[in-house]
Coordinates of C-alpha atoms in Angstrom, one line a residue:
M1151 CA 43.2 21.1 -23.0
S1152 CA 42.6 17.4 -24.0
S1153 CA 41.3 16.6 -27.5
P1154 CA 38.1 14.7 -28.2
S1155 CA 40.2 11.8 -29.5
A1156 CA 42.2 11.7 -26.2
N1157 CA 38.9 11.7 -24.2
A1158 CA 37.6 8.8 -26.3
A1159 CA 40.8 6.9 -25.8
S1160 CA 40.5 7.5 -22.0
W1161 CA 37.0 6.2 -22.0
H1162 CA 37.9 3.1 -24.0
A1163 CA 40.8 2.4 -21.6
L1164 CA 38.5 2.1 -18.6
P1165 CA 37.5 -1.4 -17.4
A1166 CA 34.0 -2.5 -18.1
E1167 CA 33.0 -2.4 -14.4
M1168 CA 34.0 1.3 -14.1
K1169 CA 32.1 2.1 -17.3
L1170 CA 29.0 0.4 -15.9
S1171 CA 29.4 2.3 -12.7
I1172 CA 29.5 5.6 -14.5
V1173 CA 26.4 4.8 -16.6
D1174 CA 24.6 3.9 -13.4
Q1175 CA 25.1 7.4 -12.1
L1176 CA 23.4 9.1 -15.1
D1177 CA 19.7 10.1 -15.1
L1178 CA 17.4 8.2 -17.5
D1179 CA 17.4 10.8 -20.2
A1180 CA 21.2 10.9 -20.3
V1181 CA 21.3 7.1 -20.4
R1182 CA 18.9 7.1 -23.4
A1183 CA 21.2 9.5 -25.2
F1184 CA 24.3 7.5 -24.3
A1185 CA 22.7 4.3 -25.6
K1186 CA 22.6 5.8 -29.1
V1187 CA 26.3 6.4 -29.4
N1188 CA 27.4 3.0 -30.5
H1189 CA 26.7 -0.7 -29.9
E1190 CA 28.9 -0.9 -26.8
S1191 CA 27.1 2.1 -25.2
Y1192 CA 23.7 0.5 -26.0
T1193 CA 24.8 -2.7 -24.3
M1194 CA 26.1 -0.9 -21.2
S1195 CA 22.8 1.1 -21.0
I1196 CA 20.6 -2.0 -20.9
P1197 CA 20.7 -2.6 -17.1
T1198 CA 19.7 1.0 -16.4
L1199 CA 17.1 1.2 -19.2
F1200 CA 15.4 -1.9 -18.0
R1201 CA 15.7 -1.3 -14.2
S1202 CA 12.2 0.1 -13.9
V1203 CA 9.6 -0.9 -16.5
H1204 CA 6.0 0.4 -16.7
I1205 CA 3.6 -1.4 -19.2
T1206 CA 0.5 0.7 -19.5
N1207 CA -2.1 -1.5 -21.1
A1208 CA -2.9 -5.0 -22.3
D1209 CA -1.9 -4.3 -25.9
A1210 CA 1.5 -2.9 -24.8
L1211 CA 1.9 -6.0 -22.6
Q1212 CA 1.4 -8.3 -25.6
Q1213 CA 3.9 -6.2 -27.7
Y1214 CA 6.5 -6.3 -24.9
A1215 CA 6.2 -10.1 -24.5
T1216 CA 6.6 -10.6 -28.2
H1217 CA 9.4 -8.1 -29.1
V1218 CA 11.7 -7.5 -26.1
P1219 CA 14.5 -10.0 -25.9
K1220 CA 14.1 -12.3 -22.8
I1221 CA 17.7 -11.8 -21.8
Y1222 CA 16.9 -8.1 -21.1
L1223 CA 14.2 -9.0 -18.6
R1224 CA 16.7 -10.1 -16.0
H1225 CA 17.7 -6.5 -15.4
I1226 CA 14.2 -5.4 -14.2
R1227 CA 14.0 -4.5 -10.6
Q1228 CA 10.6 -2.6 -10.6
L1229 CA 7.8 -3.7 -12.9
T1230 CA 4.3 -2.2 -13.2
I1231 CA 1.8 -3.8 -15.5
C1232 CA -1.8 -2.7 -16.3
T1233 CA -4.0 -5.1 -18.3
K1234 CA -6.7 -2.6 -19.3
R1235 CA -7.3 -2.3 -23.0
A1236 CA -5.9 0.9 -24.5
K1237 CA -9.3 1.5 -26.2
Q1238 CA -12.5 -0.4 -26.4
P1239 CA -12.3 -2.7 -29.4
P1240 CA -15.2 -2.4 -31.9
C1241 CA -17.8 -5.2 -32.2
G1242 CA -16.6 -8.2 -34.2
S1243 CA -12.9 -7.3 -33.8
S1244 CA -10.2 -9.8 -32.9
Q1245 CA -10.0 -11.5 -29.5
P1246 CA -8.5 -9.4 -26.6
A1247 CA -4.8 -9.6 -25.9
R1248 CA -3.9 -12.9 -24.2
V1249 CA -2.9 -11.4 -20.9
T1250 CA -2.1 -14.7 -19.1
D1251 CA 0.2 -15.9 -22.0
A1252 CA 2.0 -12.6 -22.0
L1253 CA 2.5 -12.7 -18.2
C1254 CA 3.8 -16.2 -18.4
D1255 CA 6.3 -15.1 -21.1
I1256 CA 7.6 -12.2 -19.1
L1257 CA 7.6 -13.0 -15.4
P1258 CA 9.8 -16.2 -15.2
H1259 CA 12.7 -14.2 -16.8
C1260 CA 12.6 -11.4 -14.3
E1261 CA 15.3 -12.9 -12.1
Q1262 CA 16.1 -9.8 -10.2
L1263 CA 12.6 -8.4 -9.8
E1264 CA 12.1 -6.8 -6.4
Q1265 CA 8.8 -4.8 -6.7
L1266 CA 5.8 -5.8 -8.8
T1267 CA 2.6 -3.9 -9.3
L1268 CA -0.2 -5.7 -11.2
S1269 CA -3.3 -3.6 -12.1
L1270 CA -5.6 -6.3 -13.5
A1271 CA -8.8 -5.7 -15.5
A1272 CA -9.8 -9.3 -14.8
S1273 CA -8.5 -12.5 -13.3
P1274 CA -5.8 -14.1 -15.4
A1275 CA -5.9 -17.8 -15.8
K1276 CA -4.5 -20.1 -13.1
A1277 CA -1.6 -20.9 -15.4
V1278 CA 0.1 -17.7 -14.2
I1279 CA 0.5 -18.9 -10.6
P1280 CA 3.6 -21.1 -11.0
C1281 CA 5.5 -18.2 -12.6
F1282 CA 5.7 -16.5 -9.2
Q1283 CA 7.6 -19.4 -7.7
Q1284 CA 10.7 -18.3 -9.7
L1285 CA 10.7 -14.7 -8.4
R1286 CA 13.0 -15.3 -5.5
E1287 CA 14.1 -11.6 -5.2
L1288 CA 10.5 -10.3 -5.2
T1289 CA 9.7 -8.8 -1.8
S1290 CA 6.9 -6.3 -2.6
L1291 CA 3.7 -7.2 -4.5
C1292 CA 0.8 -4.9 -5.2
I1293 CA -2.3 -6.3 -6.9
D1294 CA -5.3 -4.1 -7.6
H1295 CA -8.4 -4.7 -9.7
C1296 CA -9.0 -1.9 -12.3
G1297 CA -11.9 -3.6 -14.1
D1298 CA -15.7 -4.0 -13.5
E1299 CA -16.1 -6.0 -10.3
A1300 CA -19.6 -7.2 -11.3
R1301 CA -18.6 -8.4 -14.8
S1302 CA -14.9 -9.4 -14.4
P1303 CA -14.1 -9.8 -10.7
L1304 CA -10.6 -10.6 -9.4
S1305 CA -10.8 -13.8 -7.3
E1306 CA -9.4 -13.9 -3.8
R1307 CA -8.4 -17.5 -4.4
L1308 CA -6.2 -16.6 -7.3
V1309 CA -4.6 -13.6 -5.5
V1310 CA -4.0 -15.6 -2.3
S1311 CA -2.4 -18.4 -4.3
I1312 CA -0.1 -16.0 -6.1
A1313 CA 0.9 -14.3 -2.8
A1314 CA 1.6 -17.7 -1.2
T1315 CA 3.7 -18.8 -4.2
V1316 CA 6.2 -15.9 -4.0
P1317 CA 9.1 -17.4 -1.9
N1318 CA 10.2 -14.2 0.0
L1319 CA 7.2 -11.9 0.0
R1320 CA 7.4 -9.2 2.7
H1321 CA 5.1 -6.4 1.5
L1322 CA 1.6 -7.2 0.1
S1323 CA -1.0 -4.6 -1.1
L1324 CA -4.4 -5.6 -2.4
D1325 CA -7.2 -3.4 -3.8
R1326 CA -10.7 -4.4 -4.8
I1327 CA -10.3 -8.2 -4.4
T1328 CA -13.6 -10.1 -4.7
R1329 CA -14.6 -12.8 -2.3
S1330 CA -15.1 -16.4 -3.6
A1331 CA -18.5 -18.1 -3.4
L1332 CA -16.6 -21.2 -2.3
H1333 CA -15.5 -19.4 0.9
A1334 CA -18.4 -17.0 1.3
P1335 CA -21.6 -18.8 0.3
D1336 CA -23.5 -16.6 2.8
L1337 CA -22.9 -13.6 0.5
V1338 CA -24.4 -15.2 -2.6
G1339 CA -27.8 -13.6 -3.5
A1340 CA -28.1 -12.0 -0.1
R1341 CA -28.2 -8.3 0.9
P1342 CA -26.3 -6.0 0.6
F1343 CA -25.4 -8.0 -2.6
V1344 CA -21.6 -8.0 -2.2
P1345 CA -20.1 -9.2 -5.5
V1346 CA -18.7 -12.7 -5.3
V1347 CA -16.7 -14.9 -7.7
K1348 CA -18.1 -18.2 -9.0
G1349 CA -16.2 -20.8 -10.9
D1350 CA -12.8 -20.4 -9.3
E1351 CA -12.9 -23.9 -7.7
D1352 CA -10.5 -25.1 -10.3
I1353 CA -7.6 -23.1 -8.8
P1354 CA -5.3 -25.9 -7.5
D1355 CA -4.5 -26.5 -3.8
H1356 CA -1.4 -24.7 -2.6
P1357 CA 1.4 -26.7 -1.0
L1358 CA 1.4 -24.4 2.1
L1359 CA -2.3 -23.4 2.3
G1360 CA -4.0 -26.4 0.8
R1361 CA -7.6 -25.6 -0.4
E1362 CA -8.0 -22.7 2.0
L1363 CA -7.2 -20.0 -0.5
R1364 CA -9.2 -17.3 1.4
L1365 CA -7.9 -13.9 2.4
P1366 CA -7.3 -14.7 6.1
S1367 CA -4.9 -17.4 5.0
L1368 CA -2.5 -14.6 4.1
L1369 CA -1.6 -14.5 7.8
R1370 CA -0.1 -18.0 7.4
L1371 CA 2.7 -16.6 5.2
P1372 CA 5.8 -16.6 7.5
T1373 CA 7.8 -13.9 5.6
L1374 CA 5.0 -11.3 5.5
K1375 CA 5.7 -8.0 7.3
K1376 CA 3.4 -5.4 5.7
L1377 CA -0.2 -6.0 4.7
R1378 CA -2.5 -3.5 3.0
I1379 CA -6.0 -4.4 2.0
R1380 CA -8.4 -1.7 0.7
D1381 CA -11.9 -1.7 -0.9
T1382 CA -12.3 -5.4 -0.1
H1383 CA -14.9 -7.3 1.9
L1384 CA -13.2 -8.4 5.2
G1385 CA -16.1 -10.3 6.7
D1386 CA -14.6 -13.8 6.6
P1387 CA -14.9 -15.1 10.2
Q1388 CA -11.6 -17.0 9.7
W1389 CA -9.8 -13.7 10.2
E1390 CA -10.5 -14.1 14.0
C1391 CA -9.2 -17.7 14.3
V1392 CA -6.7 -18.5 11.5
P1393 CA -3.3 -19.4 12.9
V1394 CA -0.9 -16.5 12.5
Y1395 CA 2.6 -17.5 11.3
C1396 CA 3.8 -14.0 10.3
S1397 CA 4.9 -11.0 12.4
L1398 CA 3.2 -8.1 10.8
E1399 CA 4.8 -4.7 11.4
V1400 CA 2.5 -2.6 9.2
L1401 CA -1.3 -3.1 8.8
D1402 CA -3.4 -0.9 6.6
L1403 CA -7.0 -1.9 6.5
G1404 CA -9.7 -0.3 4.4
S1405 CA -13.4 -1.0 4.3
C1406 CA -16.1 -2.5 2.0
Y1407 CA -18.4 0.2 0.6
H1408 CA -21.2 -2.4 0.3
E1409 CA -21.3 -2.8 4.1
S1410 CA -22.2 -0.4 7.0
N1411 CA -19.7 1.4 9.1
D1412 CA -20.5 -0.8 12.1
Y1413 CA -19.9 -4.0 10.0
N1414 CA -16.6 -2.7 8.8
R1415 CA -15.6 -1.7 12.3
I1416 CA -16.3 -5.2 13.6
C1417 CA -14.2 -6.7 10.8
T1418 CA -11.3 -4.4 11.6
E1419 CA -11.5 -5.1 15.3
R1420 CA -11.6 -8.9 14.7
I1421 CA -8.4 -8.7 12.6
M1422 CA -6.6 -6.4 15.0
G1423 CA -7.5 -8.6 17.9
N1424 CA -5.8 -11.6 16.1
I1425 CA -2.6 -10.0 14.8
G1426 CA -2.4 -6.6 16.5
H1427 CA 0.2 -7.7 19.1
T1428 CA 3.0 -7.4 16.6
V1429 CA 1.9 -4.3 14.7
D1430 CA 4.1 -1.2 14.9
E1431 CA 2.2 1.0 12.4
C1432 CA -1.4 0.9 11.3
A1433 CA -3.9 2.8 9.1
L1434 CA -7.6 2.9 10.0
N1435 CA -10.7 3.6 7.9
T1436 CA -13.1 2.7 10.7
A1437 CA -13.4 3.5 14.4
L1438 CA -12.1 1.2 17.1
T1439 CA -13.8 0.4 20.4
S1440 CA -12.7 -1.6 23.4
Q1441 CA -14.1 -4.7 21.7
T1442 CA -10.8 -4.8 19.8
F1443 CA -9.2 -6.2 22.9
A1444 CA -12.1 -8.6 23.5
H1445 CA -11.2 -10.3 20.2
A1446 CA -7.6 -10.9 21.4
K1447 CA -6.4 -14.4 20.8
H1448 CA -2.9 -14.0 22.3
S1449 CA -1.6 -13.6 25.8
D1450 CA 0.1 -10.4 24.6
K1451 CA -2.3 -7.4 24.6
P1452 CA -3.2 -6.2 21.1
L1453 CA -1.4 -3.1 19.9
K1454 CA 1.1 -3.1 22.7
K1455 CA 3.9 -2.2 20.1
L1456 CA 1.9 0.3 18.1
R1457 CA 4.0 3.5 17.6
K1458 CA 2.4 5.1 14.5
V1459 CA -1.3 5.6 13.8
H1460 CA -2.8 6.9 10.5
L1461 CA -6.4 7.9 10.2
T1462 CA -7.5 7.9 6.5
P1463 CA -10.0 10.4 4.8
L1464 CA -12.8 7.8 5.3
F1465 CA -12.3 7.7 9.0
P1466 CA -15.4 9.3 10.7
V1467 CA -14.5 12.6 12.4
E1468 CA -17.0 12.0 15.2
N1469 CA -15.1 8.9 16.3
V1470 CA -11.6 10.4 16.5
V1471 CA -11.5 11.0 20.2
D1472 CA -13.1 7.6 21.1
T1473 CA -10.7 5.7 18.9
L1474 CA -7.6 7.5 20.1
T1475 CA -8.8 6.8 23.7
T1476 CA -9.1 3.1 22.9
L1477 CA -5.5 3.2 21.7
S1478 CA -4.3 5.1 24.8
D1479 CA -2.4 2.1 26.3
S1480 CA -0.3 1.8 23.1
P1481 CA 3.1 3.5 23.0
V1482 CA 2.0 5.8 20.1
E1483 CA 4.7 8.3 19.1
S1484 CA 3.2 9.6 15.8
L1485 CA -0.4 10.4 14.8
S1486 CA -1.1 11.1 11.1
V1487 CA -4.6 12.3 10.2
Q1488 CA -6.0 12.7 6.7
C1489 CA -9.4 14.3 6.0
H1490 CA -11.4 16.0 3.2
E1491 CA -11.1 19.7 2.8
D1492 CA -14.7 20.1 4.0
D1493 CA -13.9 18.2 7.2
V1494 CA -10.6 19.9 8.1
V1495 CA -12.2 22.3 10.6
D1496 CA -14.1 19.5 12.4
M1497 CA -11.0 17.3 12.4
C1498 CA -8.9 20.0 14.0
S1499 CA -11.6 20.6 16.6
A1500 CA -11.6 16.8 17.3
L1501 CA -7.9 16.9 17.7
E1502 CA -8.2 19.8 20.1
D1503 CA -10.6 17.7 22.2
F1504 CA -8.2 14.8 22.2
L1505 CA -5.3 17.1 23.2
N1506 CA -7.4 18.6 26.0
I1507 CA -8.1 15.1 27.4
R1508 CA -4.3 14.5 27.3
A1509 CA -3.7 17.7 29.2
E1510 CA -6.4 16.8 31.8
R1511 CA -5.0 13.3 32.4
G1512 CA -1.4 14.4 32.2
E1513 CA 1.2 13.0 29.9
K1514 CA 2.1 10.1 32.1
G1515 CA 0.0 7.1 31.1
F1516 CA -2.0 8.8 28.3
Y1517 CA 0.0 9.2 25.1
E1518 CA 3.1 10.0 27.0
H1519 CA 5.2 9.0 24.0
L1520 CA 3.3 11.1 21.5
N1521 CA 5.6 13.7 19.9
E1522 CA 4.2 14.4 16.5
I1523 CA 0.8 15.0 14.9
T1524 CA 0.5 15.4 11.1
V1525 CA -2.7 16.8 9.5
T1526 CA -3.2 16.4 5.8
T1527 CA -6.3 17.3 3.8
V1528 CA -7.2 15.7 0.5
S1529 CA -9.7 16.8 -2.2
D1530 CA -9.9 13.3 -3.7
L1531 CA -9.5 9.8 -2.2
A1532 CA -7.1 9.0 -5.0
D1533 CA -4.8 11.7 -3.5
A1534 CA -4.6 10.0 -0.1
L1535 CA -1.2 8.7 0.9
D1536 CA -0.7 5.1 1.6
I1537 CA 1.5 3.6 4.3
G1538 CA 3.8 0.7 4.1
V1539 CA 3.3 -0.5 0.5
G1540 CA 3.2 1.9 -2.4
G1541 CA 3.5 5.1 -0.4
K1542 CA 3.5 8.4 -2.4
K1543 CA 5.2 11.7 -1.9
R1544 CA 4.3 15.0 -3.4
A1545 CA 6.1 18.4 -3.5
P1546 CA 4.5 21.0 -1.2
E1547 CA 3.0 24.4 -2.1
V1548 CA 1.3 27.1 0.0
L1549 CA -2.1 26.3 1.5
T1550 CA -4.6 29.2 2.0
G1551 CA -8.2 29.6 3.2
E1552 CA -10.2 27.9 6.0
G1553 CA -7.9 24.8 6.1
A1554 CA -4.9 26.9 6.9
D1555 CA -6.8 28.9 9.5
A1556 CA -8.0 25.7 11.2
V1557 CA -4.5 24.3 11.3
K1558 CA -3.2 27.6 12.7
R1559 CA -5.8 27.5 15.5
L1560 CA -4.8 23.9 16.3
Q1561 CA -1.2 25.1 16.4
E1562 CA -2.1 27.9 18.8
F1563 CA -4.1 25.5 21.0
C1564 CA -1.2 23.1 21.1
R1565 CA 1.1 25.9 22.1
D1566 CA -1.2 27.0 24.9
L1567 CA -1.3 23.4 26.2
R1568 CA 2.4 23.1 26.1
L1569 CA 3.1 26.4 27.8
G1570 CA 0.3 26.0 30.3
A1571 CA 0.4 22.4 31.3
F1572 CA 3.4 20.2 30.3
A1573 CA 6.5 22.2 29.4
K1574 CA 9.3 22.9 31.8
E1575 CA 11.2 24.2 28.8
P1576 CA 8.5 25.5 26.4
E1577 CA 8.8 24.5 22.8
V1578 CA 6.7 26.1 20.1
P1579 CA 5.0 23.4 17.9
V1580 CA 6.0 23.6 14.2
V1581 CA 3.0 23.9 11.8
K1582 CA 3.7 24.2 8.1
P1583 CA 0.4 24.3 6.2
T1584 CA 1.1 23.5 2.6
T1585 CA -0.6 22.1 -0.5
V1586 CA 0.2 19.5 -3.0
N1587 CA -1.0 19.1 -6.5
G1588 CA -2.5 15.7 -7.2
R1589 CA -4.4 14.7 -10.4
G1590 CA -5.2 18.3 -11.2
R1591 CA -6.7 19.1 -7.8
S1592 CA -5.4 20.8 -4.7
A1593 CA -4.8 19.0 -1.5
S1594 CA -2.9 20.1 1.6
A1595 CA 0.4 18.3 2.4
P1596 CA 1.4 17.6 6.0
A1597 CA 1.1 20.3 8.7
V1598 CA 3.3 18.9 11.4
L1599 CA 2.8 19.6 15.1
Q1600 CA 5.8 18.5 17.1
F1601 CA 5.7 18.3 20.9

């Protein structure tokens, strides 16, 4: 049996590259313990300790910018920053943490940064924009507004300028971005009183986009592959006619809660008509009609490459069949449906109606490529899973009650259709009703029907 001194001698005899490789295999708790052994161990632990960094509030951001050596920042691959205050400062207290200065101190040194999530309580100053030009390894950017949209909105002009400044951006996710009065004067003071930003005219022109720092200009970013926009007004008419220089593969469109379902539907159809000819995967909050194809601006038919469709919890149950019929010419292979627990029975019934139409028309020509349906119920919109950018996974548990019964009936219906209509070699669909725990609530994880 070897002595501790012999083991220590063996470790010290290893080349530095091998030591770093061993440290890289350890979990984070083990690396933290290893870093406390001696100075050499601490130095070797730095790349792992700083690979993923989560800064939880504006005060922590200020402390991080002040005290963390800048040389350590080059090891960061994933960075999450929230600029909310840890607690509301009392009246007459010192000025809020200088978020823009802290961001400018940190970002230019993150040479290997690949994924960045910014949860912003308010728009930082325009001085932050040039920092993103140095992030050449950054491919995934998520920006969401976590503040009061009426008092401290997050300007579309700032966000679009930031996205356009990232040299190799592929995945972009935006939440609660506020339209600029410069690009949406029709919204100022008009019903339904959608919040708008004023005073952002001083954001400088961008070398690629010029002064057109409006949301539709994102389609002019040639490297962009995945675009997710939620809880944002999408009524800019430029969505329909802006030149498209990217080949989007994943499109996840939400809706604006200030507007009606019909208005949000028209906005979605307008966007899909302009860029849908390249999309492989999409998520929908609103119904689609045949007008989607009337908005087409290309010789290629919209959605001709669409293989995966996701219906979010906000999607109206009564429009499931009509929307899926609208998409019947697309080569859809996978259908994922999310709904609230109270809607699961109606949603399963709507899926039965859809499958019945499929049986009546025959597989050929009507969803002939469809091989999987996933049904997920959520008790909170915050538990809904996102596609493309920022997707989440949760561990499954057992689902009981009406939701499980509804899914079971859908399974049996699917089995009857398979045995009675299509199958030469019958296959029993697989249904696994389960639940997941999210934010202290219960929500069902995927129940998968495979054809």
